[in-house]
Amino acid sequence: MNIGLALSGGGVRALVFHLGVLARLADESLLEQVVALSTVSGGSLGIGLVYAANSYRWPTSAEYRATVLPRARHILTTQDLQGSYLSRLLRAPLGLLRPRAGDIARLIEELWGIRASLRELPLTPYWLINATCYETGVNWRFAPDRMGDYLFGYSRDPDVPLAEAIAASGAFPGFIGPLTLDARRYTWTPGGEAEPRPPLHARVHLWDGGVYENLGVEALFKPGQGYRYQVQFLLTSDAGAVPGGERYRFFKAAYRLISLATNQVRALRARMVVAHLQAGNPGSFFQIDNSAAYLLEKAGRAAEIPAIAPRCLPESEVRLAATMESTLRRITPEEFERLFRHGFEVADVTMYAFASGGRRPLRGYDAAAWHGSLA
């Protein structure tokens, strides 16, 4: 079974939730079946850590448990990407007047140790890192063998630091600003097959992939066309922000409106994917803020709630995980454990309750085993 993974944006909240989802797959030795990944923002940060912790190779399930998770947990609970960024910005406030995703990229290299070039990554599984191109207004994708979009054209020699591609994927408007890419350094072909031509613009400005599509699912799935990149089973992990009420604040109004618009686009994409799965197509949809009781009830298995729900995170902890801010700050070990466990349990109960006609086993979160591997 060829698995495709679409991992949403959402900062460190999404990153750790996705790590929990990957742990559930590793618990059943399914990471070896992943053939394609499409990531946005927090999802891109997470997969970057996965690769950097495993010598830029996709890990086996055993490597993920033994090597990748301890390294990722250590980095996320000791290194403050956001604090370091703000500290540098305070020392040089004129930096507010220029694009700043490049600063985030340098910190990703320094603090998180993600130092490879995009073209050094393996082609299997095929990793697509999603950003939004300001000049063309469409989804810009970075991959090991090409980068670009269908309007701007594609370069087949993506000699770009992986940290820059990841930073572009998470360059949320307002807080970070775009990554500026000098397009004159590369050869461009429209559609990938025609004769080379000069770039449409000398520079392109790349923003958070979530501005265009925060699930990252479009790269792997086209309605009416099915799955792409040899994917047979699509797993979509959605850890985007859970919107709620908020008092009006003038200086935050633009950010709030962008977030609401992004959430609406994400909700529409999510409904499209879920409808595809409900029509009998192979895959699963994992969504933050879904408790075990909610999932079992939605699956028509309410009778199993008393036996299963008490073994999972309580509703109050689920809500804390889901409403954590979209941040790049250092998180506490307790926050890591809450988000990680929530991702594992959402994947576990969803696969048990919905996938494979209910034949997928319920693994259950073994805190002692996972804490041992994360020590």
mmCIF file of N, CA and C in Angstrom, residues 264-344:
data_model
loop_
_atom_site.group_PDB
_atom_site.id
_atom_site.type_symbol
_atom_site.label_atom_id
_atom_site.label_comp_id
_atom_site.label_asym_id
_atom_site.label_seq_id
_atom_site.Cartn_x
_atom_site.Cartn_y
_atom_site.Cartn_z
ATOM 1 N N GLN A 264 -11.320 29.344 6.540
ATOM 2 C CA GLN A 264 -12.439 29.021 5.661
ATOM 3 C C GLN A 264 -11.985 28.187 4.472
ATOM 4 N N VAL A 265 -10.862 28.568 3.880
ATOM 5 C CA VAL A 265 -10.320 27.789 2.756
ATOM 6 C C VAL A 265 -9.974 26.379 3.228
ATOM 7 N N ARG A 266 -9.354 26.292 4.409
ATOM 8 C CA ARG A 266 -8.993 24.983 4.943
ATOM 9 C C ARG A 266 -10.227 24.117 5.187
ATOM 10 N N ALA A 267 -11.288 24.738 5.722
ATOM 11 C CA ALA A 267 -12.517 23.986 5.989
ATOM 12 C C ALA A 267 -13.129 23.450 4.700
ATOM 13 N N LEU A 268 -13.097 24.243 3.642
ATOM 14 C CA LEU A 268 -13.639 23.790 2.354
ATOM 15 C C LEU A 268 -12.824 22.634 1.800
ATOM 16 N N ARG A 269 -11.500 22.741 1.900
ATOM 17 C CA ARG A 269 -10.633 21.641 1.446
ATOM 18 C C ARG A 269 -10.887 20.383 2.269
ATOM 19 N N ALA A 270 -11.039 20.569 3.572
ATOM 20 C CA ALA A 270 -11.265 19.420 4.441
ATOM 21 C C ALA A 270 -12.564 18.701 4.076
ATOM 22 N N ARG A 271 -13.620 19.470 3.815
ATOM 23 C CA ARG A 271 -14.898 18.853 3.432
ATOM 24 C C ARG A 271 -14.758 18.082 2.124
ATOM 25 N N MET A 272 -13.975 18.620 1.203
ATOM 26 C CA MET A 272 -13.742 17.953 -0.076
ATOM 27 C C MET A 272 -13.048 16.609 0.132
ATOM 28 N N VAL A 273 -12.025 16.605 0.982
ATOM 29 C CA VAL A 273 -11.292 15.363 1.238
ATOM 30 C C VAL A 273 -12.172 14.357 1.957
ATOM 31 N N VAL A 274 -12.890 14.827 2.989
ATOM 32 C CA VAL A 274 -13.752 13.917 3.750
ATOM 33 C C VAL A 274 -14.842 13.330 2.858
ATOM 34 N N ALA A 275 -15.420 14.138 1.986
ATOM 35 C CA ALA A 275 -16.437 13.630 1.059
ATOM 36 C C ALA A 275 -15.853 12.558 0.148
ATOM 37 N N HIS A 276 -14.616 12.754 -0.275
ATOM 38 C CA HIS A 276 -13.931 11.763 -1.112
ATOM 39 C C HIS A 276 -13.769 10.445 -0.351
ATOM 40 N N LEU A 277 -13.412 10.536 0.922
ATOM 41 C CA LEU A 277 -13.231 9.335 1.727
ATOM 42 C C LEU A 277 -14.566 8.663 2.022
ATOM 43 N N GLN A 278 -15.587 9.471 2.278
ATOM 44 C CA GLN A 278 -16.909 8.907 2.563
ATOM 45 C C GLN A 278 -17.501 8.205 1.346
ATOM 46 N N ALA A 279 -17.004 8.551 0.166
ATOM 47 C CA ALA A 279 -17.462 7.877 -1.055
ATOM 48 C C ALA A 279 -16.791 6.523 -1.244
ATOM 49 N N GLY A 280 -15.953 6.130 -0.281
ATOM 50 C CA GLY A 280 -15.337 4.813 -0.334
ATOM 51 C C GLY A 280 -13.910 4.790 -0.827
ATOM 52 N N ASN A 281 -13.318 5.950 -1.039
ATOM 53 C CA ASN A 281 -11.933 5.995 -1.501
ATOM 54 C C ASN A 281 -10.975 5.795 -0.334
ATOM 55 N N PRO A 282 -9.825 5.169 -0.577
ATOM 56 C CA PRO A 282 -8.925 4.799 0.524
ATOM 57 C C PRO A 282 -8.209 6.000 1.134
ATOM 58 N N GLY A 283 -8.253 6.096 2.453
ATOM 59 C CA GLY A 283 -7.562 7.158 3.150
ATOM 60 C C GLY A 283 -8.180 7.424 4.508
ATOM 61 N N SER A 284 -7.554 8.344 5.246
ATOM 62 C CA SER A 284 -8.067 8.770 6.563
ATOM 63 C C SER A 284 -7.781 10.248 6.742
ATOM 64 N N PHE A 285 -8.610 10.887 7.548
ATOM 65 C CA PHE A 285 -8.461 12.315 7.836
ATOM 66 C C PHE A 285 -8.332 12.472 9.339
ATOM 67 N N PHE A 286 -7.200 13.016 9.785
ATOM 68 C CA PHE A 286 -6.931 13.202 11.210
ATOM 69 C C PHE A 286 -7.037 14.694 11.539
ATOM 70 N N GLN A 287 -7.912 15.035 12.454
ATOM 71 C CA GLN A 287 -8.134 16.449 12.761
ATOM 72 C C GLN A 287 -7.931 16.738 14.234
ATOM 73 N N ILE A 288 -7.115 17.750 14.508
ATOM 74 C CA ILE A 288 -6.901 18.180 15.882
ATOM 75 C C ILE A 288 -8.238 18.620 16.478
ATOM 76 N N ASP A 289 -8.372 18.488 17.773
ATOM 77 C CA ASP A 289 -9.577 18.830 18.528
ATOM 78 C C ASP A 289 -10.649 17.747 18.473
ATOM 79 N N ASN A 290 -10.371 16.632 17.831
ATOM 80 C CA ASN A 290 -11.308 15.500 17.837
ATOM 81 C C ASN A 290 -10.947 14.563 18.985
ATOM 82 N N SER A 291 -11.809 14.462 19.959
ATOM 83 C CA SER A 291 -11.571 13.548 21.072
ATOM 84 C C SER A 291 -11.949 12.129 20.663
ATOM 85 N N ALA A 292 -11.515 11.164 21.453
ATOM 86 C CA ALA A 292 -11.856 9.768 21.181
ATOM 87 C C ALA A 292 -13.370 9.570 21.214
ATOM 88 N N ALA A 293 -14.038 10.182 22.191
ATOM 89 C CA ALA A 293 -15.490 10.028 22.302
ATOM 90 C C ALA A 293 -16.192 10.593 21.070
ATOM 91 N N TYR A 294 -15.739 11.751 20.610
ATOM 92 C CA TYR A 294 -16.356 12.370 19.430
ATOM 93 C C TYR A 294 -16.179 11.475 18.207
ATOM 94 N N LEU A 295 -14.988 10.946 18.011
ATOM 95 C CA LEU A 295 -14.724 10.116 16.834
ATOM 96 C C LEU A 295 -15.553 8.829 16.856
ATOM 97 N N LEU A 296 -15.634 8.210 18.008
ATOM 98 C CA LEU A 296 -16.409 6.977 18.105
ATOM 99 C C LEU A 296 -17.895 7.238 17.863
ATOM 100 N N GLU A 297 -18.382 8.359 18.384
ATOM 101 C CA GLU A 297 -19.790 8.689 18.163
ATOM 102 C C GLU A 297 -20.059 8.946 16.679
ATOM 103 N N LYS A 298 -19.158 9.697 16.024
ATOM 104 C CA LYS A 298 -19.335 9.982 14.604
ATOM 105 C C LYS A 298 -19.275 8.711 13.766
ATOM 106 N N ALA A 299 -18.539 7.723 14.216
ATOM 107 C CA ALA A 299 -18.416 6.468 13.485
ATOM 108 C C ALA A 299 -19.550 5.501 13.796
ATOM 109 N N GLY A 300 -20.502 5.912 14.627
ATOM 110 C CA GLY A 300 -21.603 5.033 14.994
ATOM 111 C C GLY A 300 -21.199 3.951 15.971
ATOM 112 N N ARG A 301 -20.176 4.231 16.778
ATOM 113 C CA ARG A 301 -19.679 3.222 17.730
ATOM 114 C C ARG A 301 -19.723 3.779 19.144
ATOM 115 N N ALA A 302 -20.796 4.481 19.452
ATOM 116 C CA ALA A 302 -20.928 5.110 20.767
ATOM 117 C C ALA A 302 -20.879 4.099 21.905
ATOM 118 N N ALA A 303 -21.283 2.875 21.642
ATOM 119 C CA ALA A 303 -21.268 1.850 22.692
ATOM 120 C C ALA A 303 -19.852 1.573 23.191
ATOM 121 N N GLU A 304 -18.845 1.898 22.386
ATOM 122 C CA GLU A 304 -17.453 1.631 22.778
ATOM 123 C C GLU A 304 -16.823 2.788 23.534
ATOM 124 N N ILE A 305 -17.529 3.914 23.650
ATOM 125 C CA ILE A 305 -16.952 5.085 24.308
ATOM 126 C C ILE A 305 -16.535 4.789 25.751
ATOM 127 N N PRO A 306 -17.368 4.142 26.586
ATOM 128 C CA PRO A 306 -16.956 3.908 27.976
ATOM 129 C C PRO A 306 -15.693 3.070 28.104
ATOM 130 N N ALA A 307 -15.431 2.196 27.145
ATOM 131 C CA ALA A 307 -14.245 1.344 27.233
ATOM 132 C C ALA A 307 -12.996 2.035 26.705
ATOM 133 N N ILE A 308 -13.142 2.912 25.712
ATOM 134 C CA ILE A 308 -11.974 3.486 25.024
ATOM 135 C C ILE A 308 -11.653 4.909 25.495
ATOM 136 N N ALA A 309 -12.661 5.770 25.615
ATOM 137 C CA ALA A 309 -12.416 7.185 25.899
ATOM 138 C C ALA A 309 -11.633 7.429 27.192
ATOM 139 N N PRO A 310 -11.894 6.701 28.292
ATOM 140 C CA PRO A 310 -11.134 6.966 29.528
ATOM 141 C C PRO A 310 -9.636 6.675 29.396
ATOM 142 N N ARG A 311 -9.241 5.897 28.384
ATOM 143 C CA ARG A 311 -7.826 5.588 28.186
ATOM 144 C C ARG A 311 -7.118 6.647 27.344
ATOM 145 N N CYS A 312 -7.874 7.631 26.851
ATOM 146 C CA CYS A 312 -7.323 8.679 25.990
ATOM 147 C C CYS A 312 -7.318 10.015 26.719
ATOM 148 N N LEU A 313 -6.724 11.018 26.081
ATOM 149 C CA LEU A 313 -6.703 12.360 26.678
ATOM 150 C C LEU A 313 -8.128 12.817 26.990
ATOM 151 N N PRO A 314 -8.337 13.425 28.158
ATOM 152 C CA PRO A 314 -9.671 13.966 28.465
ATOM 153 C C PRO A 314 -9.970 15.169 27.584
ATOM 154 N N GLU A 315 -11.240 15.521 27.499
ATOM 155 C CA GLU A 315 -11.671 16.633 26.652
ATOM 156 C C GLU A 315 -10.927 17.927 26.977
ATOM 157 N N SER A 316 -10.671 18.172 28.253
ATOM 158 C CA SER A 316 -10.000 19.413 28.644
ATOM 159 C C SER A 316 -8.586 19.478 28.075
ATOM 160 N N GLU A 317 -7.870 18.342 28.057
ATOM 161 C CA GLU A 317 -6.514 18.307 27.506
ATOM 162 C C GLU A 317 -6.527 18.401 25.983
ATOM 163 N N VAL A 318 -7.523 17.783 25.376
ATOM 164 C CA VAL A 318 -7.678 17.886 23.918
ATOM 165 C C VAL A 318 -7.870 19.343 23.526
ATOM 166 N N ARG A 319 -8.687 20.052 24.305
ATOM 167 C CA ARG A 319 -8.961 21.456 23.980
ATOM 168 C C ARG A 319 -7.713 22.318 24.160
ATOM 169 N N LEU A 320 -6.931 22.022 25.190
ATOM 170 C CA LEU A 320 -5.687 22.760 25.391
ATOM 171 C C LEU A 320 -4.746 22.569 24.211
ATOM 172 N N ALA A 321 -4.652 21.348 23.729
ATOM 173 C CA ALA A 321 -3.789 21.076 22.573
ATOM 174 C C ALA A 321 -4.288 21.808 21.335
ATOM 175 N N ALA A 322 -5.588 21.758 21.105
ATOM 176 C CA ALA A 322 -6.152 22.307 19.879
ATOM 177 C C ALA A 322 -6.119 23.826 19.838
ATOM 178 N N THR A 323 -6.183 24.469 21.002
ATOM 179 C CA THR A 323 -6.250 25.929 21.042
ATOM 180 C C THR A 323 -4.906 26.575 21.347
ATOM 181 N N MET A 324 -3.860 25.782 21.396
ATOM 182 C CA MET A 324 -2.520 26.362 21.559
ATOM 183 C C MET A 324 -2.230 27.282 20.376
ATOM 184 N N GLU A 325 -1.600 28.408 20.638
ATOM 185 C CA GLU A 325 -1.340 29.380 19.585
ATOM 186 C C GLU A 325 -0.415 28.795 18.510
ATOM 187 N N SER A 326 -0.516 29.347 17.309
ATOM 188 C CA SER A 326 0.403 28.972 16.230
ATOM 189 C C SER A 326 1.711 29.706 16.473
ATOM 190 N N THR A 327 2.672 29.009 17.026
ATOM 191 C CA THR A 327 3.884 29.642 17.517
ATOM 192 C C THR A 327 5.113 28.896 17.018
ATOM 193 N N LEU A 328 6.253 29.571 17.093
ATOM 194 C CA LEU A 328 7.545 28.937 16.825
ATOM 195 C C LEU A 328 8.422 28.971 18.075
ATOM 196 N N ARG A 329 7.819 29.214 19.228
ATOM 197 C CA ARG A 329 8.587 29.311 20.462
ATOM 198 C C ARG A 329 8.981 27.925 20.976
ATOM 199 N N ARG A 330 9.910 27.938 21.929
ATOM 200 C CA ARG A 330 10.241 26.708 22.642
ATOM 201 C C ARG A 330 9.020 26.266 23.434
ATOM 202 N N ILE A 331 8.716 24.982 23.410
ATOM 203 C CA ILE A 331 7.582 24.483 24.182
ATOM 204 C C ILE A 331 8.085 23.646 25.350
ATOM 205 N N THR A 332 7.257 23.500 26.346
ATOM 206 C CA THR A 332 7.637 22.725 27.523
ATOM 207 C C THR A 332 7.482 21.229 27.217
ATOM 208 N N PRO A 333 8.158 20.381 27.989
ATOM 209 C CA PRO A 333 7.951 18.940 27.815
ATOM 210 C C PRO A 333 6.491 18.528 27.970
ATOM 211 N N GLU A 334 5.765 19.218 28.859
ATOM 212 C CA GLU A 334 4.352 18.892 29.057
ATOM 213 C C GLU A 334 3.532 19.235 27.809
ATOM 214 N N GLU A 335 3.832 20.380 27.203
ATOM 215 C CA GLU A 335 3.136 20.758 25.974
ATOM 216 C C GLU A 335 3.464 19.788 24.854
ATOM 217 N N PHE A 336 4.730 19.394 24.763
ATOM 218 C CA PHE A 336 5.109 18.422 23.733
ATOM 219 C C PHE A 336 4.330 17.129 23.922
ATOM 220 N N GLU A 337 4.299 16.636 25.147
ATOM 221 C CA GLU A 337 3.631 15.356 25.397
ATOM 222 C C GLU A 337 2.142 15.440 25.083
ATOM 223 N N ARG A 338 1.501 16.538 25.449
ATOM 224 C CA ARG A 338 0.067 16.684 25.191
ATOM 225 C C ARG A 338 -0.229 16.656 23.689
ATOM 226 N N LEU A 339 0.516 17.442 22.916
ATOM 227 C CA LEU A 339 0.286 17.508 21.468
ATOM 228 C C LEU A 339 0.654 16.197 20.786
ATOM 229 N N PHE A 340 1.774 15.622 21.198
ATOM 230 C CA PHE A 340 2.232 14.368 20.618
ATOM 231 C C PHE A 340 1.220 13.245 20.876
ATOM 232 N N ARG A 341 0.789 13.134 22.113
ATOM 233 C CA ARG A 341 -0.182 12.094 22.450
ATOM 234 C C ARG A 341 -1.498 12.319 21.724
ATOM 235 N N HIS A 342 -1.923 13.583 21.623
ATOM 236 C CA HIS A 342 -3.184 13.871 20.931
ATOM 237 C C HIS A 342 -3.099 13.445 19.460
ATOM 238 N N GLY A 343 -1.983 13.756 18.796
ATOM 239 C CA GLY A 343 -1.820 13.326 17.410
ATOM 240 C C GLY A 343 -1.861 11.815 17.276
ATOM 241 N N PHE A 344 -1.169 11.119 18.188
ATOM 242 C CA PHE A 344 -1.169 9.652 18.161
ATOM 243 C C PHE A 344 -2.583 9.109 18.334
#
